[in-house]
């Protein structure tokens, strides 16, 4: 087979598999920009008779819906911030020191990463209720640390390990303190790793569903994924509202994905691919 | 020389490392160790939290499950869902990764790679709505299959007792393969070109090269990815909850949805805790193999 022919076949195959992956999402987007009566017409139309972004405007100007976004940002950003900052210290500790218990602590963190959220949910529900954090941001932020923190620590430790120790060694010889060496020498070199961790941790939090569902109750405390699911349960016929909400709810994720794909991918493959 | 000095310096500051890892270990103890002790304790009492004076019942909650038909159905469904999902995640993931690893135009490859990752980045609530839209009796998939003559009348894919599980697995495949694909792609790009050249000179065809050169090189990554995916799929909750909710009947009831129902619909916290512990034990077995293979950090 000539190499040209092989190339054309490969492109053909890529186009077909792209339809498999991309068509459902494109269809959701197309359907969100038409009146609800046009969504299930037979035969289905790719181009609507009437194009409208009315549902988007309705959602963007409704404080009820925008509250979901606000909540998701508050919870996602707080959990990410706490995770990344504490994980920088822990990652530095694991990467730069030999101490007794180091191996055991690392093992413990890897194991905690695997614990099923559904297993944690029942004790969390009781703890959060006892602490009077049920239906609050605090309750969600704390429980979100259970998946964001182990991930952030392991990934940052791995990243710090790739930065030569001679760097902080040189700073220490120059009379800098440990924490000074961390902040002014190691952190700047670790910036790409820190961005990856931040991006991926935020996405995990933004997409979380189970804790947000079970640990909040009032409408004003719901996050975007739970808000979408509730919308689905309440107004089964309001397809265009649900679809527009789904598109708007994925915008932060899409922006990160488009503009920081490199970081997104290194966050995604961590754990499976050994550097 | 420098390195040796560094090592002695580190050791001389005996407690310094504990200051660095202290906060994280404290948080994880509260968020992980304590709750795990708690759930095991809950499982050993009778209806903790709801009745005021819990009674110690030992392993009764666990033993009760052995005679509970819903438990066995959920376990069977979980295994079926996990086995088929993971198997096809691997097949589709490997196939797509090989396609993306062909020597084509860089920009085109980046474009196709972005599209092929898309299903992974959306939250489960959005994936659920997306597929309910597509699979609606009046939706596009029923229409196309009807036009192709494969269906005589529209099908309720998520609502049919026998079709619900295969449909759910299909959606899970669509949603889950990108993780495998991206990991394998990273692995493929790590294989030196001259490995292939040598095989070509020996007269191997493309399929032989794939089976005897590429796959063995990928084995470590395939194992890690497969085990991680098994853990994630086994404990999966949102996608199933938001598409079928375990139904119709118990057709797609898995251990996680059954646990959720026991705890938050029927408020049987002790039974739910026992089931949560059982899921934990399964996942820890998979984790053991993952650790044995991975040897972390």
Coordinates of C-alpha atoms in Angstrom, one line a residue:
Chain A
X1 CA 0.0 0.0 0.0
X2 CA 1.4 3.4 -1.0
X3 CA 2.0 5.8 1.8
X4 CA -0.5 8.3 0.3
X5 CA -3.3 5.7 0.3
X6 CA -2.4 4.8 3.9
X7 CA -2.6 8.5 4.9
X8 CA -6.1 8.9 3.3
X9 CA -7.3 5.7 5.0
X10 CA -6.0 7.0 8.4
X11 CA -7.7 10.3 8.0
X12 CA -10.9 8.6 7.0
X13 CA -10.7 6.4 10.1
X14 CA -10.0 9.5 12.3
X15 CA -13.0 11.3 10.9
X16 CA -15.3 8.4 11.6
X17 CA -14.1 8.0 15.2
X18 CA -14.4 11.7 15.7
X19 CA -18.1 11.5 14.7
X20 CA -18.5 8.8 17.3
X21 CA -17.0 11.0 20.0
X22 CA -18.0 14.5 18.9
X23 CA -21.4 14.1 17.4
X24 CA -23.3 13.6 20.6
X25 CA -21.9 16.8 22.0
X26 CA -22.4 18.7 18.8
X27 CA -26.0 17.5 18.7
X28 CA -26.6 18.7 22.3
X29 CA -25.2 22.1 21.4
X30 CA -27.4 22.3 18.2
X31 CA -30.5 21.4 20.1
X32 CA -29.9 24.0 22.8
X33 CA -30.2 26.8 20.3
X34 CA -33.8 26.1 19.1
X35 CA -37.3 26.4 20.6
X36 CA -38.3 23.3 22.6
X37 CA -40.9 22.3 20.0
X38 CA -38.2 21.8 17.4
X39 CA -36.1 19.5 19.5
X40 CA -37.9 16.2 18.8
X41 CA -39.3 16.9 15.3
X42 CA -39.4 14.0 12.9
X43 CA -37.4 14.0 10.7
X44 CA -34.7 15.6 12.8
X45 CA -33.2 18.8 11.4
X46 CA -29.6 19.9 11.7
X47 CA -30.4 23.5 10.9
X48 CA -33.4 24.8 13.0
X49 CA -36.2 26.7 11.4
X50 CA -35.9 29.2 14.2
X51 CA -32.5 29.9 15.8
X52 CA -32.7 31.2 19.4
X53 CA -30.3 31.8 22.3
X54 CA -33.3 32.7 24.4
X55 CA -32.7 29.9 26.9
X56 CA -29.1 31.0 27.4
X57 CA -30.3 34.5 28.2
X58 CA -32.9 33.2 30.5
X59 CA -30.4 31.2 32.5
X60 CA -27.7 34.0 32.5
X61 CA -30.2 36.5 33.8
X62 CA -31.8 34.3 36.4
X63 CA -30.3 34.5 39.9
X64 CA -31.7 31.1 40.7
X65 CA -29.5 29.5 38.0
X66 CA -26.5 31.7 38.4
X67 CA -26.4 30.7 42.0
X68 CA -25.4 27.2 41.0
X69 CA -22.4 28.6 39.1
X70 CA -21.5 30.8 42.0
X71 CA -21.6 27.8 44.4
X72 CA -19.5 25.7 42.1
X73 CA -16.9 28.3 41.9
X74 CA -16.8 29.0 45.6
X75 CA -16.5 25.3 46.5
X76 CA -14.2 24.4 43.6
X77 CA -11.8 27.2 44.0
X78 CA -11.6 26.9 47.8
X79 CA -11.0 23.1 47.7
X80 CA -8.4 23.6 45.0
X81 CA -6.6 26.4 46.9
X82 CA -6.4 24.5 50.2
X83 CA -5.3 21.3 48.4
X84 CA -2.6 22.9 46.3
X85 CA -1.1 25.0 49.1
X86 CA -0.9 22.1 51.6
X87 CA 0.2 19.7 48.9
X88 CA 3.1 22.0 47.9
X89 CA 4.5 21.6 51.4
X90 CA 3.8 17.9 51.6
X91 CA 5.2 17.3 48.1
X92 CA 8.3 19.2 49.0
X93 CA 8.7 17.2 52.2
X94 CA 8.2 13.8 50.5
X95 CA 10.5 14.8 47.7
X96 CA 13.4 16.4 49.6
X97 CA 13.7 14.5 52.9
X98 CA 14.5 11.0 53.9
X99 CA 12.6 10.3 57.1
X100 CA 11.1 7.3 58.9
X101 CA 7.5 6.8 58.0
X102 CA 7.9 8.4 54.6
X103 CA 7.2 5.3 52.6
X104 CA 4.3 4.4 54.8
X105 CA 2.7 7.9 54.5
X106 CA 3.0 7.8 50.7
X107 CA 1.4 4.4 50.6
X108 CA -1.4 5.6 52.8
X109 CA -2.0 8.6 50.4
X110 CA -2.1 6.3 47.4
X111 CA -4.6 4.0 49.1
X112 CA -6.9 6.9 50.2
X113 CA -7.1 7.9 46.6
X114 CA -8.8 4.7 45.8
X115 CA -11.4 4.7 48.6
X116 CA -14.9 4.7 47.0
X117 CA -16.8 8.0 47.6
X118 CA -19.9 6.1 48.3
X119 CA -18.1 4.4 51.3
X120 CA -17.0 7.7 52.6
X121 CA -20.4 9.4 52.1
X122 CA -22.2 7.8 55.1
X123 CA -19.5 8.7 57.7
X124 CA -19.2 12.2 56.1
X125 CA -23.0 12.7 56.3
X126 CA -22.9 12.0 60.0
X127 CA -19.7 14.0 60.7
X128 CA -21.0 17.0 58.6
X129 CA -24.3 16.9 60.4
X130 CA -22.7 16.7 63.8
X131 CA -20.4 19.7 63.0
X132 CA -23.5 21.6 61.7
X133 CA -21.9 21.9 58.3
X134 CA -24.8 20.2 56.5
X135 CA -26.0 22.3 53.6
X136 CA -23.0 24.7 53.8
X137 CA -20.0 25.5 51.6
X138 CA -17.8 24.3 54.4
X139 CA -19.3 20.8 54.3
X140 CA -18.6 20.5 50.6
X141 CA -15.1 22.1 50.7
X142 CA -13.9 19.8 53.5
X143 CA -15.3 16.6 51.9
X144 CA -13.9 17.6 48.5
X145 CA -10.4 17.6 50.0
X146 CA -10.8 13.8 50.3
X147 CA -10.2 13.3 46.6
X148 CA -8.4 16.5 45.6
X149 CA -5.7 16.4 48.3
X150 CA -4.3 12.9 47.8
X151 CA -4.2 13.6 44.1
X152 CA -2.4 16.9 44.5
X153 CA 0.2 15.6 46.9
X154 CA 1.1 12.6 44.8
X155 CA 1.4 14.6 41.6
X156 CA 3.4 17.4 43.2
X157 CA 5.8 14.9 44.9
X158 CA 6.4 13.3 41.5
X159 CA 6.9 16.7 39.9
X160 CA 9.3 17.9 42.6
X161 CA 11.3 14.7 42.1
X162 CA 12.0 15.8 38.6
X163 CA 13.6 19.0 39.8
X164 CA 17.3 18.6 40.5
X165 CA 18.1 18.7 44.2
X166 CA 21.3 20.6 43.4
X167 CA 19.0 23.7 42.9
X168 CA 17.9 24.0 46.5
X169 CA 21.3 22.7 47.6
X170 CA 22.9 25.7 46.0
X171 CA 20.4 28.1 47.7
X172 CA 21.0 26.4 51.1
X173 CA 24.8 26.8 50.8
X174 CA 24.2 30.5 50.0
X175 CA 22.6 30.7 53.4
X176 CA 18.9 30.6 52.4
X177 CA 16.6 28.8 54.8
X178 CA 14.6 25.7 53.7
X179 CA 11.4 27.6 53.2
X180 CA 13.2 30.3 51.3
X181 CA 14.7 27.6 49.1
X182 CA 11.3 26.2 48.5
X183 CA 9.6 29.5 47.6
X184 CA 12.2 31.2 45.5
X185 CA 14.1 28.3 43.9
X186 CA 11.9 25.2 43.7
X187 CA 8.5 26.7 43.2
X188 CA 9.4 28.7 40.1
X189 CA 10.8 25.6 38.4
X190 CA 7.8 23.6 39.5
X191 CA 5.3 26.0 38.1
X192 CA 4.1 23.8 35.2
X193 CA 3.4 21.0 37.6
X194 CA 1.6 23.3 39.9
X195 CA -0.6 24.6 37.1
X196 CA -1.4 21.0 36.1
X197 CA -2.4 20.1 39.6
X198 CA -4.5 23.3 40.0
X199 CA -6.3 22.8 36.7
X200 CA -7.1 19.1 37.3
X201 CA -8.0 19.5 40.9
X202 CA -10.5 22.3 40.0
X203 CA -12.0 20.1 37.3
X204 CA -12.5 17.2 39.7
X205 CA -14.2 19.5 42.1
X206 CA -16.3 21.2 39.4
X207 CA -17.6 17.9 38.1
X208 CA -18.2 16.2 41.5
X209 CA -21.7 15.0 42.0
X210 CA -22.3 12.5 44.9
X211 CA -21.2 14.7 47.8
X212 CA -22.9 17.8 46.4
X213 CA -26.1 15.8 46.0
X214 CA -26.1 14.2 49.5
X215 CA -24.6 16.9 51.7
X216 CA -26.7 19.9 50.5
X217 CA -30.4 20.3 50.6
X218 CA -31.6 23.8 49.8
X219 CA -31.8 25.0 46.2
X220 CA -29.4 27.9 46.9
X221 CA -26.6 25.6 48.0
X222 CA -26.7 23.3 44.9
X223 CA -23.7 23.1 42.5
X224 CA -23.9 23.0 38.7
X225 CA -24.0 19.2 38.2
X226 CA -26.7 18.8 40.9
X227 CA -28.6 21.8 39.5
X228 CA -28.6 20.2 36.1
X229 CA -29.8 16.9 37.5
X230 CA -32.5 18.6 39.5
X231 CA -33.7 20.5 36.5
X232 CA -34.0 17.2 34.7
X233 CA -36.1 15.7 37.5
X234 CA -38.4 18.7 37.8
X235 CA -39.1 19.8 34.3
X236 CA -38.8 16.7 32.1
X237 CA -40.1 18.6 29.1
X238 CA -37.9 21.7 29.4
X239 CA -35.2 20.2 27.2
X240 CA -33.9 23.4 25.9
X241 CA -33.4 24.8 29.4
X242 CA -31.6 21.6 30.5
X243 CA -29.4 21.6 27.4
X244 CA -28.4 25.2 27.6
X245 CA -27.6 24.7 31.3
X246 CA -25.5 21.7 30.4
X247 CA -23.6 23.8 27.8
X248 CA -23.1 26.7 30.1
X249 CA -22.0 24.3 32.9
X250 CA -19.3 22.9 30.8
X251 CA -17.8 26.3 29.7
X252 CA -15.2 26.5 32.5
X253 CA -14.1 23.0 31.7
X254 CA -14.0 23.7 28.0
X255 CA -12.0 26.9 28.5
X256 CA -9.4 25.0 30.5
X257 CA -9.4 22.2 28.0
X258 CA -8.9 24.4 25.0
X259 CA -6.3 26.9 26.5
X260 CA -4.5 24.6 28.9
X261 CA -4.7 21.2 27.2
X262 CA -1.1 20.4 27.9
X263 CA -1.7 20.7 31.6
X264 CA -5.0 19.0 31.4
X265 CA -3.4 16.0 29.7
X266 CA -0.5 15.7 32.1
X267 CA -3.0 15.8 35.0
X268 CA -5.1 13.2 33.4
X269 CA -2.4 10.6 32.7
X270 CA -0.7 10.9 36.0
X271 CA -1.0 7.7 37.9
X272 CA -1.0 5.5 34.9
X273 CA 2.1 6.7 33.0
X274 CA 5.4 6.5 34.8
X275 CA 7.7 9.3 33.7
Chain B
X1 CA 30.1 14.9 47.0
X2 CA 27.5 17.6 47.0
X3 CA 24.8 15.0 47.1
X4 CA 26.3 13.3 50.1
X5 CA 26.5 16.5 52.0
X6 CA 22.9 17.2 51.1
X7 CA 21.8 13.9 52.5
X8 CA 23.5 14.4 55.8
X9 CA 22.0 17.9 56.1
X10 CA 18.5 16.5 55.5
X11 CA 19.0 13.9 58.2
X12 CA 20.3 16.3 60.8
X13 CA 17.1 18.2 60.7
X14 CA 15.2 15.3 62.3
X15 CA 11.7 16.8 62.6
X16 CA 11.7 19.3 59.7
X17 CA 10.0 16.9 57.2
X18 CA 7.1 16.3 59.6
X19 CA 6.3 20.0 59.6
X20 CA 6.0 19.8 55.8
X21 CA 3.8 16.8 55.6
X22 CA 2.0 17.4 58.9
X23 CA -1.0 19.4 57.7
X24 CA -1.8 17.0 54.8
X25 CA -1.4 13.9 57.1
X26 CA -3.6 15.6 59.7
X27 CA -6.4 16.4 57.2
X28 CA -6.2 12.9 55.6
X29 CA -6.4 11.3 59.0
X30 CA -9.6 13.2 59.8
X31 CA -11.0 12.7 56.3
X32 CA -10.0 9.1 55.7
X33 CA -8.8 7.1 58.7
X34 CA -11.5 8.3 61.0
X35 CA -14.4 7.8 58.6
X36 CA -13.2 4.3 57.7
X37 CA -13.1 3.3 61.4
X38 CA -16.5 4.9 61.7
X39 CA -18.2 3.0 58.8
X40 CA -16.9 -0.3 60.1
X41 CA -18.3 0.5 63.6
X42 CA -21.6 1.6 62.0
X43 CA -21.8 -1.7 60.1
X44 CA -21.5 -3.7 63.3
X45 CA -24.4 -2.0 65.1
X46 CA -28.1 -2.2 64.3
X47 CA -29.5 0.8 62.6
X48 CA -27.2 3.4 64.0
X49 CA -28.1 7.1 63.8
X50 CA -31.8 6.5 63.3
X51 CA -32.7 4.7 66.5
X52 CA -31.4 6.4 69.6
X53 CA -29.8 3.4 71.3
X54 CA -27.8 1.4 68.7
X55 CA -27.4 -2.3 69.5
X56 CA -24.2 -4.3 68.8
X57 CA -25.1 -7.0 66.3
X58 CA -21.6 -8.1 65.2
X59 CA -21.5 -9.3 61.6
X60 CA -25.3 -9.7 61.3
X61 CA -25.6 -6.9 58.7
X62 CA -23.0 -8.7 56.5
X63 CA -24.5 -12.1 57.0
X64 CA -27.9 -10.7 56.1
X65 CA -26.7 -9.7 52.7
X66 CA -25.8 -13.3 51.8
X67 CA -29.5 -14.0 51.9
X68 CA -30.5 -10.7 50.2
X69 CA -31.4 -11.2 46.6
X70 CA -31.0 -7.5 45.7
X71 CA -27.4 -7.6 47.0
X72 CA -26.5 -10.5 44.7
X73 CA -28.3 -8.9 41.7
X74 CA -26.4 -5.6 42.4
X75 CA -23.1 -7.5 42.7
X76 CA -23.7 -9.3 39.5
X77 CA -24.6 -6.1 37.7
X78 CA -21.6 -4.3 39.1
X79 CA -19.3 -7.1 37.8
X80 CA -21.0 -7.1 34.4
X81 CA -20.9 -3.4 34.1
X82 CA -17.2 -3.2 35.2
X83 CA -15.9 -6.1 33.1
X84 CA -17.6 -4.9 29.8
X85 CA -16.8 -1.2 30.4
X86 CA -13.1 -1.8 31.2
X87 CA -12.7 -4.3 28.4
X88 CA -14.1 -1.9 25.8
X89 CA -12.3 1.1 27.3
X90 CA -9.1 -0.7 26.6
X91 CA -10.0 -1.9 23.1
X92 CA -11.3 1.5 22.0
X93 CA -8.6 3.4 23.8
X94 CA -5.8 1.4 22.3
X95 CA -7.3 1.6 18.8
X96 CA -7.8 5.3 18.9
X97 CA -4.3 5.9 20.4
X98 CA -2.8 3.9 17.6
X99 CA -4.7 6.1 15.1
X100 CA -3.5 9.3 16.8
X101 CA 0.1 8.0 16.7
X102 CA 0.3 7.8 12.9
X103 CA 2.7 10.1 11.2
X104 CA 0.3 12.7 10.0
X105 CA 0.1 16.5 10.1
X106 CA 0.7 17.8 13.6
X107 CA -2.2 20.3 13.6
X108 CA -4.6 17.7 12.3
X109 CA -3.6 15.3 15.0
X110 CA -4.0 17.9 17.7
X111 CA -7.4 18.7 16.4
X112 CA -8.5 15.0 16.3
X113 CA -7.0 14.3 19.7
X114 CA -9.0 17.2 21.2
X115 CA -12.2 15.8 19.8
X116 CA -11.5 12.3 20.9
X117 CA -10.9 13.4 24.5
X118 CA -14.1 15.4 24.7
X119 CA -16.4 12.7 26.2
X120 CA -14.1 12.6 29.2
X121 CA -14.2 16.2 30.3
X122 CA -18.0 16.6 30.8
X123 CA -19.5 16.0 34.2
X124 CA -21.7 12.9 34.5
X125 CA -24.9 15.0 34.8
X126 CA -24.2 16.5 31.3
X127 CA -23.3 13.1 29.8
X128 CA -26.6 11.7 31.2
X129 CA -28.7 14.5 29.7
X130 CA -26.8 14.3 26.4
X131 CA -27.5 10.6 26.0
X132 CA -31.1 10.9 27.1
X133 CA -31.5 13.4 24.4
X134 CA -29.9 11.1 21.8
X135 CA -31.7 8.0 22.9
X136 CA -35.2 9.4 23.4
X137 CA -37.9 7.5 21.5
X138 CA -38.3 10.6 19.4
X139 CA -34.5 11.2 19.3
X140 CA -31.9 11.0 16.6
X141 CA -30.6 7.5 17.2
X142 CA -34.0 5.9 17.1
X143 CA -34.7 7.9 13.9
X144 CA -31.4 6.8 12.2
X145 CA -31.8 3.2 13.2
X146 CA -35.4 3.2 11.9
X147 CA -34.3 4.7 8.6
X148 CA -31.6 2.0 8.3
X149 CA -34.3 -0.6 8.8
X150 CA -32.7 -1.9 12.0
X151 CA -35.7 -0.9 14.2
X152 CA -39.4 -1.2 13.3
X153 CA -40.5 1.0 16.2
X154 CA -38.7 3.4 18.5
X155 CA -37.0 1.9 21.6
X156 CA -36.9 3.2 25.1
X157 CA -33.2 2.3 25.5
X158 CA -32.8 3.2 29.2
X159 CA -36.4 2.1 30.1
X160 CA -36.3 -1.4 28.7
X161 CA -35.4 -4.2 31.2
X162 CA -33.1 -6.0 28.9
X163 CA -31.6 -3.1 27.0
X164 CA -30.9 -0.8 29.9
X165 CA -27.6 -2.5 31.0
X166 CA -26.1 -2.8 27.4
X167 CA -27.2 0.8 26.8
X168 CA -25.6 2.0 30.0
X169 CA -22.4 0.1 29.2
X170 CA -22.3 1.7 25.8
X171 CA -22.6 5.2 27.3
X172 CA -19.9 4.2 29.8
X173 CA -17.6 3.1 27.0
X174 CA -18.2 6.4 25.1
X175 CA -17.5 8.4 28.3
X176 CA -14.5 6.4 29.7
X177 CA -12.2 5.4 26.8
X178 CA -10.3 8.8 26.6
X179 CA -8.4 8.2 29.8
X180 CA -7.1 4.9 28.3
X181 CA -6.4 6.5 25.0
X182 CA -4.4 9.4 26.3
X183 CA -2.3 7.1 28.6
X184 CA -1.6 4.7 25.8
X185 CA -0.8 7.5 23.5
X186 CA 1.8 8.8 26.0
X187 CA 3.2 5.2 26.2
X188 CA 3.3 4.8 22.4
X189 CA 5.2 8.0 22.0
X190 CA 7.8 6.7 24.5
X191 CA 8.6 3.7 22.3
X192 CA 11.9 4.4 20.3
X193 CA 11.4 4.5 16.6
X194 CA 14.3 2.1 15.9
X195 CA 12.4 -0.7 17.7
X196 CA 10.0 -0.7 14.9
X197 CA 12.7 -0.3 12.2
X198 CA 14.4 -3.5 13.5
X199 CA 11.2 -5.5 13.2
X200 CA 10.5 -4.1 9.7
X201 CA 13.9 -5.2 8.5
X202 CA 13.1 -8.7 9.9
X203 CA 10.1 -8.7 7.6
X204 CA 7.2 -8.2 10.1
X205 CA 4.0 -6.8 8.9
X206 CA 2.0 -4.0 10.7
X207 CA -0.1 -6.4 12.7
X208 CA 2.8 -8.5 13.8
X209 CA 4.7 -5.4 14.8
X210 CA 1.7 -4.3 16.9
X211 CA 1.4 -7.7 18.6
X212 CA 5.0 -8.6 19.2
X213 CA 6.7 -5.2 19.5
X214 CA 4.2 -2.5 20.5
X215 CA 1.9 -4.4 22.9
X216 CA 4.7 -5.9 25.0
X217 CA 6.3 -2.4 25.4
X218 CA 2.9 -1.1 26.5
X219 CA 2.3 -3.8 29.0
X220 CA 3.2 -1.9 32.2
X221 CA 0.9 1.1 31.2
X222 CA -1.9 -1.2 30.1
X223 CA -1.8 -2.9 33.5
X224 CA -1.9 0.4 35.5
X225 CA -4.6 1.9 33.3
X226 CA -6.7 -1.3 33.4
X227 CA -6.5 -1.5 37.2
X228 CA -7.2 2.2 37.8
X229 CA -10.1 2.0 35.4
X230 CA -11.5 -1.1 37.1
X231 CA -11.3 0.7 40.5
X232 CA -13.1 3.8 39.1
X233 CA -15.7 1.8 37.2
X234 CA -16.5 -0.6 40.1
X235 CA -17.2 2.3 42.4
X236 CA -19.0 4.5 39.8
X237 CA -22.2 6.2 40.9
X238 CA -23.2 9.4 39.1
X239 CA -23.6 8.2 35.5
X240 CA -25.8 5.2 36.6
X241 CA -27.8 7.2 39.1
X242 CA -28.6 9.9 36.5
X243 CA -29.5 7.7 33.6
X244 CA -31.4 4.7 35.0
X245 CA -31.2 5.2 38.7
X246 CA -30.6 1.4 39.0
X247 CA -33.8 0.6 37.1
X248 CA -36.0 -0.4 35.4
X249 CA -36.7 -2.8 38.3
X250 CA -33.2 -3.7 39.4
X251 CA -31.9 -4.2 35.9
X252 CA -29.0 -1.7 36.4
X253 CA -28.8 -1.7 40.2
X254 CA -25.1 -1.7 41.1
X255 CA -23.5 -1.8 44.6
X256 CA -23.1 2.0 44.8
X257 CA -26.7 2.9 43.8
X258 CA -28.0 0.2 46.2
X259 CA -25.9 1.7 49.0
X260 CA -27.2 5.2 48.2
X261 CA -30.8 4.0 48.3
X262 CA -30.3 2.1 51.6
X263 CA -28.7 5.2 53.2
X264 CA -30.6 8.1 51.8
X265 CA -34.0 6.7 50.7
X266 CA -34.6 4.1 53.4
X267 CA -32.3 5.6 56.1
X268 CA -30.9 2.2 57.0
X269 CA -27.5 3.5 57.8
X270 CA -26.1 0.3 59.3
X271 CA -27.0 -1.8 56.3
X272 CA -25.7 0.8 54.0
X273 CA -22.5 1.0 56.0
X274 CA -22.0 -2.8 55.7
X275 CA -22.5 -2.5 52.0
X276 CA -20.1 0.4 51.8
X277 CA -17.6 -1.7 53.6
X278 CA -18.1 -4.5 51.2
X279 CA -17.4 -2.2 48.2
X280 CA -14.3 -0.9 50.1
X281 CA -13.0 -4.4 50.5
X282 CA -13.4 -5.1 46.7
X283 CA -11.7 -1.9 45.8
X284 CA -8.8 -2.5 48.2
X285 CA -8.2 -5.9 46.6
X286 CA -7.9 -4.1 43.2
X287 CA -5.7 -1.5 44.9
X288 CA -3.4 -4.2 46.2
X289 CA -2.7 -5.4 42.7
X290 CA -2.3 -1.9 41.4
X291 CA 0.3 -1.1 44.2
X292 CA 2.1 -4.4 43.7
X293 CA 2.4 -3.5 40.0
X294 CA 3.1 0.2 40.3
X295 CA 5.4 0.4 43.3
X296 CA 4.5 4.0 44.0
X297 CA 7.0 6.9 44.1

